[in-house]
C-alpha positions as CSV (number, residue, x, y, z in Angstrom):
1,M,76.7,-104.2,-99.5
2,S,79.2,-101.3,-99.2
3,A,79.5,-98.5,-101.8
4,P,82.5,-98.6,-104.3
5,P,85.5,-96.5,-102.9
6,T,85.3,-94.1,-105.8
7,D,81.6,-93.2,-104.9
8,V,82.6,-92.5,-101.3
9,V,85.5,-90.3,-102.4
10,D,83.2,-88.4,-104.9
11,R,80.6,-87.8,-102.2
12,L,83.2,-86.5,-99.7
13,E,84.6,-84.2,-102.3
14,R,81.2,-82.7,-103.0
15,L,80.6,-82.2,-99.3
16,A,84.0,-80.5,-99.0
17,D,83.1,-78.1,-101.8
18,H,80.2,-76.9,-99.7
19,A,82.3,-76.5,-96.5
20,P,83.0,-72.8,-95.5
21,G,86.6,-71.7,-95.4
22,G,88.4,-70.1,-92.6
23,T,87.6,-70.2,-88.9
24,V,84.0,-71.4,-88.2
25,D,82.0,-71.1,-85.0
26,P,80.3,-74.5,-84.7
27,D,77.6,-73.2,-82.4
28,A,76.7,-70.4,-84.8
29,V,76.6,-72.8,-87.7
30,W,74.3,-75.1,-85.7
31,A,72.0,-72.3,-84.7
32,R,71.8,-71.0,-88.2
33,G,71.0,-74.4,-89.5
34,R,68.3,-75.0,-87.0
35,R,66.7,-71.6,-87.9
36,R,66.8,-72.5,-91.6
37,Q,65.3,-75.9,-90.9
38,G,62.5,-74.3,-88.8
39,R,61.7,-71.9,-91.6
40,R,61.6,-74.7,-94.1
41,T,59.4,-76.8,-91.9
42,A,57.0,-73.9,-91.3
43,S,56.9,-73.1,-95.0
44,V,56.1,-76.7,-95.9
45,L,53.4,-77.0,-93.2
46,A,51.8,-73.7,-94.4
47,A,51.8,-74.9,-98.0
48,I,50.2,-78.2,-96.9
49,V,47.5,-76.5,-94.9
50,A,46.9,-73.9,-97.7
51,A,46.6,-76.7,-100.3
52,G,44.2,-78.6,-98.1
53,V,41.9,-75.6,-97.5
54,L,42.1,-74.7,-101.2
55,A,41.1,-78.2,-102.2
56,A,38.2,-78.2,-99.7
57,A,37.0,-74.8,-100.9
58,V,37.1,-75.5,-104.7
59,T,35.8,-79.1,-104.6
60,P,32.0,-78.1,-104.6
61,A,32.5,-75.7,-107.4
62,V,34.5,-78.1,-109.5
63,L,31.9,-80.9,-108.9
64,A,29.1,-78.6,-109.9
65,R,30.8,-78.1,-113.3
66,V,32.0,-81.7,-113.7
67,E,28.4,-83.1,-113.1
68,P,26.1,-80.3,-114.2
69,P,22.3,-81.0,-114.1
70,V,20.9,-82.3,-117.4
71,A,19.1,-79.6,-119.4
72,A,15.5,-80.4,-120.3
73,S,12.6,-78.7,-122.0
74,S,10.4,-76.6,-119.8
75,Q,7.3,-78.1,-121.5
76,R,7.9,-81.5,-119.9
77,M,6.9,-82.3,-116.3
78,V,7.9,-85.5,-114.4
79,L,8.1,-86.6,-110.8
80,P,10.9,-89.0,-109.5
81,D,9.7,-92.2,-107.8
82,V,11.7,-91.0,-104.7
83,L,11.3,-87.5,-103.3
84,E,14.0,-86.6,-100.8
85,A,16.4,-83.9,-100.0
86,P,19.7,-84.0,-101.9
87,G,22.9,-85.1,-100.1
88,A,24.4,-82.5,-97.8
89,W,27.3,-81.9,-100.2
90,T,25.4,-82.2,-103.5
91,P,26.0,-79.1,-105.6
92,A,23.3,-76.6,-106.3
93,F,21.8,-76.1,-109.7
94,T,24.3,-74.0,-111.7
95,V,21.2,-72.5,-113.4
96,T,17.8,-72.7,-111.8
97,P,15.5,-74.9,-113.9
98,R,12.8,-73.2,-115.9
99,R,10.2,-75.4,-114.1
100,L,10.1,-77.3,-110.8
101,S,7.8,-80.1,-109.8
102,A,8.6,-80.0,-106.1
103,V,10.5,-78.0,-103.5
104,G,11.5,-78.8,-99.9
105,V,13.8,-78.0,-97.0
106,G,16.9,-79.9,-96.0
107,Q,20.2,-79.6,-94.2
108,R,23.0,-78.4,-96.5
109,A,26.5,-78.8,-95.4
110,G,29.2,-76.1,-95.3
111,L,32.9,-76.1,-94.5
112,W,32.3,-75.0,-90.9
113,S,28.6,-75.9,-90.2
114,S,25.4,-77.0,-91.8
115,S,22.2,-75.0,-92.2
116,A,18.7,-75.3,-93.6
117,A,18.3,-74.7,-97.3
118,L,15.7,-74.9,-100.1
119,W,16.0,-77.7,-102.7
120,G,14.0,-78.3,-105.8
121,V,13.2,-81.0,-108.4
122,D,13.8,-80.2,-112.0
123,A,10.4,-80.9,-113.7
124,G,12.0,-82.0,-116.9
125,T,14.4,-84.6,-115.5
126,G,13.3,-85.4,-111.9
127,E,16.8,-84.5,-110.6
128,G,16.9,-82.8,-107.2
129,R,19.5,-80.2,-106.2
130,W,19.9,-77.3,-103.9
131,L,18.4,-73.9,-104.8
132,E,20.4,-70.7,-104.4
133,L,17.8,-67.9,-104.1
134,P,18.6,-64.3,-103.0
135,G,17.6,-63.7,-99.4
136,A,15.8,-67.0,-99.0
137,L,14.7,-68.0,-95.6
138,P,13.9,-71.7,-95.8
139,T,12.5,-72.2,-92.3
140,A,9.4,-70.3,-91.4
141,E,5.9,-71.2,-90.1
142,A,4.6,-71.5,-93.7
143,D,6.6,-73.4,-96.3
144,A,7.7,-72.1,-99.7
145,Q,5.1,-72.9,-102.4
146,L,5.2,-73.6,-106.2
147,S,2.5,-72.3,-108.5
148,A,0.3,-75.1,-110.0
149,D,2.3,-75.2,-113.2
150,G,5.7,-75.1,-111.4
151,R,6.8,-72.0,-113.2
152,R,6.9,-69.7,-110.2
153,L,8.2,-70.2,-106.7
154,A,7.1,-68.1,-103.7
155,Y,9.4,-68.1,-100.7
156,W,10.1,-66.0,-97.6
157,V,13.0,-63.6,-97.4
158,T,15.1,-62.2,-94.6
159,G,16.9,-58.9,-94.2
160,T,17.8,-56.2,-91.7
161,T,15.4,-54.7,-89.3
162,P,15.5,-51.3,-87.5
163,G,15.1,-53.0,-84.1
164,E,16.1,-56.3,-82.5
165,P,15.3,-59.1,-85.0
166,M,12.5,-61.3,-83.7
167,S,10.4,-64.2,-85.0
168,M,7.5,-66.3,-83.7
169,G,9.1,-69.7,-84.3
170,G,10.1,-71.7,-87.2
171,T,13.2,-69.8,-88.3
172,E,16.8,-70.7,-87.4
173,D,18.4,-68.5,-84.7
174,D,15.3,-66.3,-84.7
175,T,16.2,-65.0,-88.2
176,P,13.5,-62.4,-89.1
177,V,11.1,-62.7,-92.0
178,V,10.9,-59.3,-93.7
179,G,8.7,-60.2,-96.7
180,L,7.9,-62.5,-99.6
181,A,9.7,-63.1,-102.9
182,V,8.5,-64.7,-106.1
183,V,10.9,-66.0,-108.7
184,D,9.8,-66.5,-112.3
185,L,11.7,-69.6,-113.2
186,E,11.2,-69.0,-116.9
187,T,13.0,-65.7,-116.8
188,G,15.0,-65.9,-113.5
189,G,13.4,-62.5,-112.5
190,V,12.7,-62.0,-108.8
191,V,10.1,-59.6,-107.3
192,R,9.6,-58.9,-103.6
193,W,6.9,-57.7,-101.3
194,D,8.7,-56.3,-98.2
195,V,6.6,-55.2,-95.2
196,E,7.8,-52.4,-92.9
197,S,8.4,-53.8,-89.4
198,E,10.5,-52.9,-86.4
199,H,11.5,-56.5,-85.5
200,G,10.3,-58.7,-88.4
201,L,7.2,-60.6,-89.4
202,A,5.2,-63.5,-88.1
203,V,3.8,-65.6,-91.0
204,Q,1.3,-68.5,-91.0
205,G,-0.1,-69.1,-94.5
206,L,1.1,-69.2,-98.1
207,V,-0.8,-70.5,-101.1
208,W,-1.2,-69.9,-104.9
209,A,-4.5,-69.3,-106.8
210,G,-3.6,-69.2,-110.5
211,D,-1.3,-66.2,-110.9
212,V,-2.2,-64.8,-107.5
213,V,-0.3,-65.6,-104.3
214,W,-2.1,-65.3,-101.0
215,W,-0.2,-65.0,-97.7
216,Q,-0.8,-64.1,-94.1
217,G,1.5,-62.3,-91.8
218,G,2.1,-59.2,-89.7
219,P,4.8,-57.4,-87.7
220,V,6.0,-59.0,-84.4
221,T,5.4,-56.8,-81.4
222,P,7.5,-57.4,-78.2
223,L,5.4,-57.5,-74.9
224,G,8.3,-57.9,-72.5
225,S,9.5,-60.9,-70.5
226,G,10.3,-62.6,-73.8
227,R,6.7,-62.6,-74.9
228,T,5.6,-61.3,-78.4
229,S,2.3,-60.8,-80.3
230,T,1.3,-60.0,-83.8
231,D,-1.7,-58.8,-85.9
232,I,-2.0,-61.2,-88.8
233,E,-3.3,-59.8,-92.0
234,T,-4.2,-61.4,-95.3
235,H,-2.2,-60.2,-98.3
236,V,-3.2,-60.8,-102.0
237,W,-0.7,-60.4,-104.7
238,D,-1.4,-60.7,-108.4
239,V,2.1,-61.5,-109.7
240,E,1.1,-61.1,-113.3
241,T,-0.1,-57.5,-112.9
242,D,1.8,-56.7,-109.6
243,E,-1.5,-55.6,-108.0
244,R,-1.2,-55.9,-104.2
245,S,-3.7,-55.5,-101.5
246,V,-3.9,-56.1,-97.7
247,I,-7.3,-57.3,-96.7
248,G,-8.9,-56.6,-93.3
249,G,-12.1,-55.6,-91.6
250,K,-15.3,-57.4,-92.8
251,D,-13.9,-58.5,-96.1
252,P,-14.8,-62.3,-96.3
253,R,-11.3,-63.0,-97.6
254,A,-9.7,-61.6,-94.5
255,A,-10.8,-64.6,-92.3
256,L,-9.6,-67.4,-94.7
257,Y,-7.7,-70.2,-93.1
258,L,-4.6,-70.6,-95.3
259,N,-2.5,-72.9,-93.2
260,E,-3.9,-76.2,-94.5
261,A,-5.2,-75.1,-98.0
262,G,-5.7,-77.8,-100.6
263,N,-5.5,-77.7,-104.4
264,A,-8.4,-76.6,-106.7
265,P,-8.5,-75.5,-110.4
266,Q,-7.1,-72.0,-110.6
267,G,-7.3,-71.6,-106.9
268,F,-7.5,-73.4,-103.6
269,V,-9.9,-74.8,-101.0
270,T,-9.6,-74.4,-97.3
271,L,-11.7,-76.0,-94.5
272,P,-12.0,-74.1,-91.2
273,R,-13.0,-76.0,-88.1
274,T,-16.6,-75.7,-89.2
275,F,-18.0,-78.0,-91.9
276,R,-18.1,-75.3,-94.6
277,L,-15.6,-75.6,-97.4
278,Q,-14.2,-72.3,-98.8
279,R,-13.2,-72.3,-102.5
280,V,-11.1,-69.4,-103.8
281,T,-10.4,-68.7,-107.5
282,E,-7.5,-66.3,-108.1
283,A,-8.3,-63.1,-106.2
284,E,-12.0,-63.5,-106.0
285,D,-14.2,-63.7,-102.9
286,P,-14.5,-67.3,-101.5
287,V,-17.5,-69.5,-102.4
288,S,-18.8,-71.5,-99.5
289,L,-19.9,-75.1,-99.8
290,R,-21.5,-77.1,-97.0
291,M,-19.9,-80.4,-96.2
292,D,-22.3,-83.1,-95.0
293,L,-20.8,-86.1,-93.2
294,P,-21.9,-89.7,-93.6
295,P,-24.9,-90.6,-91.5
296,D,-22.8,-92.8,-89.2
297,A,-20.3,-90.1,-88.4
298,P,-20.2,-89.1,-84.7
299,S,-20.8,-85.6,-83.6
300,T,-17.1,-85.5,-82.4
301,A,-15.8,-86.1,-86.0
302,G,-13.6,-83.6,-87.8
303,L,-12.5,-83.1,-91.4
304,F,-9.0,-82.4,-92.7
305,D,-6.9,-82.1,-95.9
306,P,-9.6,-80.9,-98.4
307,Q,-8.6,-81.4,-102.1
308,M,-10.7,-80.5,-105.1
309,A,-10.4,-82.6,-108.3
310,T,-8.7,-81.4,-111.4
311,D,-12.1,-80.8,-113.1
312,G,-13.6,-79.2,-110.0
313,R,-16.4,-81.7,-109.8
314,R,-15.4,-83.7,-106.7
315,V,-14.0,-82.9,-103.3
316,A,-12.1,-85.3,-101.1
317,A,-11.3,-85.0,-97.4
318,L,-10.1,-87.1,-94.5
319,M,-12.3,-87.7,-91.4
320,V,-11.3,-88.6,-87.9
321,R,-14.0,-89.7,-85.5
322,E,-12.5,-87.9,-82.5
323,A,-11.3,-84.5,-83.7
324,A,-10.1,-83.6,-80.2
325,V,-7.7,-86.6,-80.1
326,F,-5.7,-86.0,-83.2
327,D,-2.9,-88.4,-84.1
328,D,-1.1,-87.2,-87.3
329,A,0.5,-90.6,-88.0
330,E,-2.7,-92.7,-87.8
331,A,-4.8,-93.5,-90.9
332,K,-8.0,-91.5,-91.4
333,E,-11.1,-92.3,-93.4
334,L,-11.2,-91.1,-97.0
335,L,-14.5,-89.3,-97.9
336,V,-15.5,-88.0,-101.3
337,G,-18.5,-86.0,-102.6
338,S,-19.8,-84.1,-105.6
339,A,-19.0,-80.4,-105.7
340,T,-21.4,-79.5,-108.4
341,E,-24.1,-78.3,-106.0
342,G,-24.1,-76.0,-103.0
343,T,-23.8,-79.0,-100.6
344,V,-21.1,-81.7,-100.8
345,V,-22.6,-85.0,-99.5
346,L,-19.5,-86.9,-98.4
347,K,-19.4,-90.7,-98.7
348,P,-16.6,-93.1,-97.6
349,V,-14.4,-94.9,-100.1
350,E,-14.8,-98.3,-98.6
351,G,-11.6,-99.9,-97.1
352,V,-9.4,-96.9,-97.9
353,G,-7.6,-94.9,-95.2
354,A,-4.8,-92.3,-95.5
355,Q,-2.6,-90.2,-93.3
356,S,-2.9,-87.1,-95.7
357,L,-4.2,-86.0,-99.0
358,L,-1.9,-84.2,-101.4
359,G,-3.9,-83.5,-104.6
360,W,-5.6,-85.2,-107.5
361,R,-4.0,-87.3,-110.3
362,S,-7.1,-87.3,-112.5
363,P,-10.8,-86.4,-112.1
364,S,-11.3,-89.8,-110.4
365,E,-8.0,-90.4,-108.7
366,V,-7.0,-88.6,-105.4
367,V,-3.3,-88.6,-104.3
368,A,-3.0,-90.0,-100.7
369,S,-0.1,-90.9,-98.4
370,I,0.4,-93.4,-95.6
371,P,3.4,-93.5,-93.2
372,T,6.0,-96.1,-93.8
373,V,8.7,-95.0,-91.3
374,V,7.8,-93.5,-87.9
375,D,10.6,-92.9,-85.3
376,E,10.5,-93.3,-81.6
377,S,9.3,-89.7,-81.2
378,Q,6.3,-90.4,-83.5
379,V,7.9,-88.2,-86.2
380,I,7.0,-89.5,-89.7
381,R,10.2,-90.0,-91.7
382,G,8.9,-91.9,-94.7
383,R,5.6,-92.0,-96.6
384,Q,4.2,-94.1,-99.5
385,V,2.3,-91.9,-101.9
386,S,-0.4,-93.6,-104.0
387,A,-3.2,-92.7,-106.4
388,V,-6.6,-93.9,-105.1
389,D,-9.5,-94.4,-107.5
390,V,-12.4,-92.9,-105.6
391,T,-15.0,-95.0,-107.5
392,T,-13.4,-98.4,-106.9
393,G,-10.9,-97.9,-104.0
394,A,-8.1,-99.3,-106.1
395,R,-4.7,-98.0,-105.0
396,T,-1.7,-97.4,-107.4
397,E,1.7,-96.7,-105.9
398,L,3.3,-93.5,-107.3
399,L,6.4,-92.6,-105.3
400,E,8.1,-92.6,-101.9
401,L,8.6,-89.5,-99.7
402,R,11.7,-89.7,-97.5
403,G,12.6,-87.5,-94.6
404,A,10.8,-85.5,-91.9
405,L,11.1,-82.1,-93.4
406,P,8.3,-80.6,-95.6
407,V,8.0,-81.1,-99.3
408,S,5.7,-79.0,-101.6
409,V,4.6,-80.5,-104.9
410,A,3.2,-78.4,-107.8
411,A,-0.5,-79.3,-108.3
412,E,0.0,-80.2,-112.0
413,A,3.0,-82.4,-111.1
414,W,0.6,-84.9,-109.5
415,T,-0.9,-85.5,-113.0
416,A,2.6,-86.0,-114.5
417,E,4.6,-89.1,-115.4
418,V,6.5,-90.7,-112.5
419,V,10.1,-91.7,-113.6
420,E,12.9,-93.5,-111.9
421,A,14.8,-91.0,-109.7
422,P,18.1,-90.1,-111.3
423,D,21.3,-91.2,-109.6
424,A,22.7,-88.6,-107.2
425,P,25.8,-86.8,-108.5
426,F,29.2,-87.7,-107.0
427,A,29.6,-85.3,-104.1
428,P,32.3,-86.2,-101.5
429,D,32.8,-84.2,-98.3
430,P,35.4,-81.6,-99.5
431,R,36.9,-81.6,-96.0
432,L,38.0,-85.2,-96.6
433,V,39.3,-84.1,-100.1
434,G,41.4,-81.4,-98.3
435,V,42.8,-83.9,-95.8
436,G,43.6,-86.3,-98.7
437,G,45.4,-83.5,-100.5
438,M,47.5,-82.7,-97.4
439,V,48.4,-86.4,-97.1
440,V,49.6,-86.5,-100.7
441,I,51.6,-83.3,-100.3
442,V,53.3,-84.7,-97.1
443,F,54.2,-87.8,-99.0
444,L,55.7,-85.9,-102.0
445,V,57.7,-83.6,-99.7
446,S,59.1,-86.5,-97.8
447,L,60.0,-88.2,-101.1
448,V,61.8,-85.1,-102.4
449,R,63.8,-84.7,-99.1
450,D,64.8,-88.3,-99.1
451,L,66.0,-88.1,-102.7
452,R,68.0,-85.0,-101.9
453,R,69.7,-86.7,-99.0
454,R,70.6,-89.7,-101.1
455,R,72.3,-87.3,-103.6
456,G,74.4,-85.7,-100.9
457,H,72.4,-82.4,-100.6
458,P,71.6,-81.1,-97.1
């Protein structure tokens, strides 16, 4: 249907009002119009891109405030029934919880790339989020560790080195370890123990004993042709008094094997490749306990994953019959013995096998895990964690561990209530939010230009 004659006349008159008077060079007018159109287009595109980048940049911060973690009393401790790393875009804790029940390593996404990061589980709510700790180096040969009560966290830190940065495996892009930091979650205070080194440190053990943190490490020394070496030393740090010592020589504490230490009241237990259990309480000298295997155990057997009960009266360990042929994913025999004498006589818990021991839930229940998901490369990506009654062999499922990256659980958390894992917060990929914002702006700009044309404006 054609427009009324009066509308056509009015539109022509409006166009005539905008027409320049006098002699006009059509080519110059055309060129000027094209330049103006180009500037407008460039301005619009720049605005669209800027809006998209801005939307992508502010989305994580906005989400962190829209869905902050639920505050909870620091006196309560729970574990979620699923332990896994947060989603790649999940916000970090806006304020670090005053108590954590578990910490782990996962891949956290960024606008341009992803990287390894530490995450923690709020002991009061069971919610897991990323941790933002100053100088933290999540990937090292030894994992970050929580104190038994979950109120302190020890983690490796990086920094600058006088010479070429080096590491001995474990860190991303050979990022150097320069020391250890401890954060007091109750106060938020952070203290560090930096060790002078030309190229960085090699580390291989980290464990708590009450208020004392034990760790092993030493400076990396280049040997040429890409080879390195290090002299590992044992460090003992009483965080409560800030007393620090480096142990060497014939001190019995210098030779402790910290890589696979297990929990013990106010300390830890470690089991070298001999059958003598070393129990350490705070900063004291180790107490040695002989471990006697069952009569039918072959001479080729080996013991792994020692754990001492919460009352210190029992010790549990896993036995493999062929220690030289070790398969991490296979079930091992669960052995338990009394630790009240100088010799621990180990006996099997009939019909019970486990892939690893993680702690004790009560004086008669040990916490054990079995693999549930093993990929084609034999990497364990899922485990079922249960409490096993060492007197009856009864198994009670506690929670599920998901993912291949390590998780460290506070010793007291294994005795805590297990609750349903909270729902993950809404955390979309901010890059998609940015693209969506650009699409909306393009639509709005097109709409405005169309309306201007309909009203007779150029």
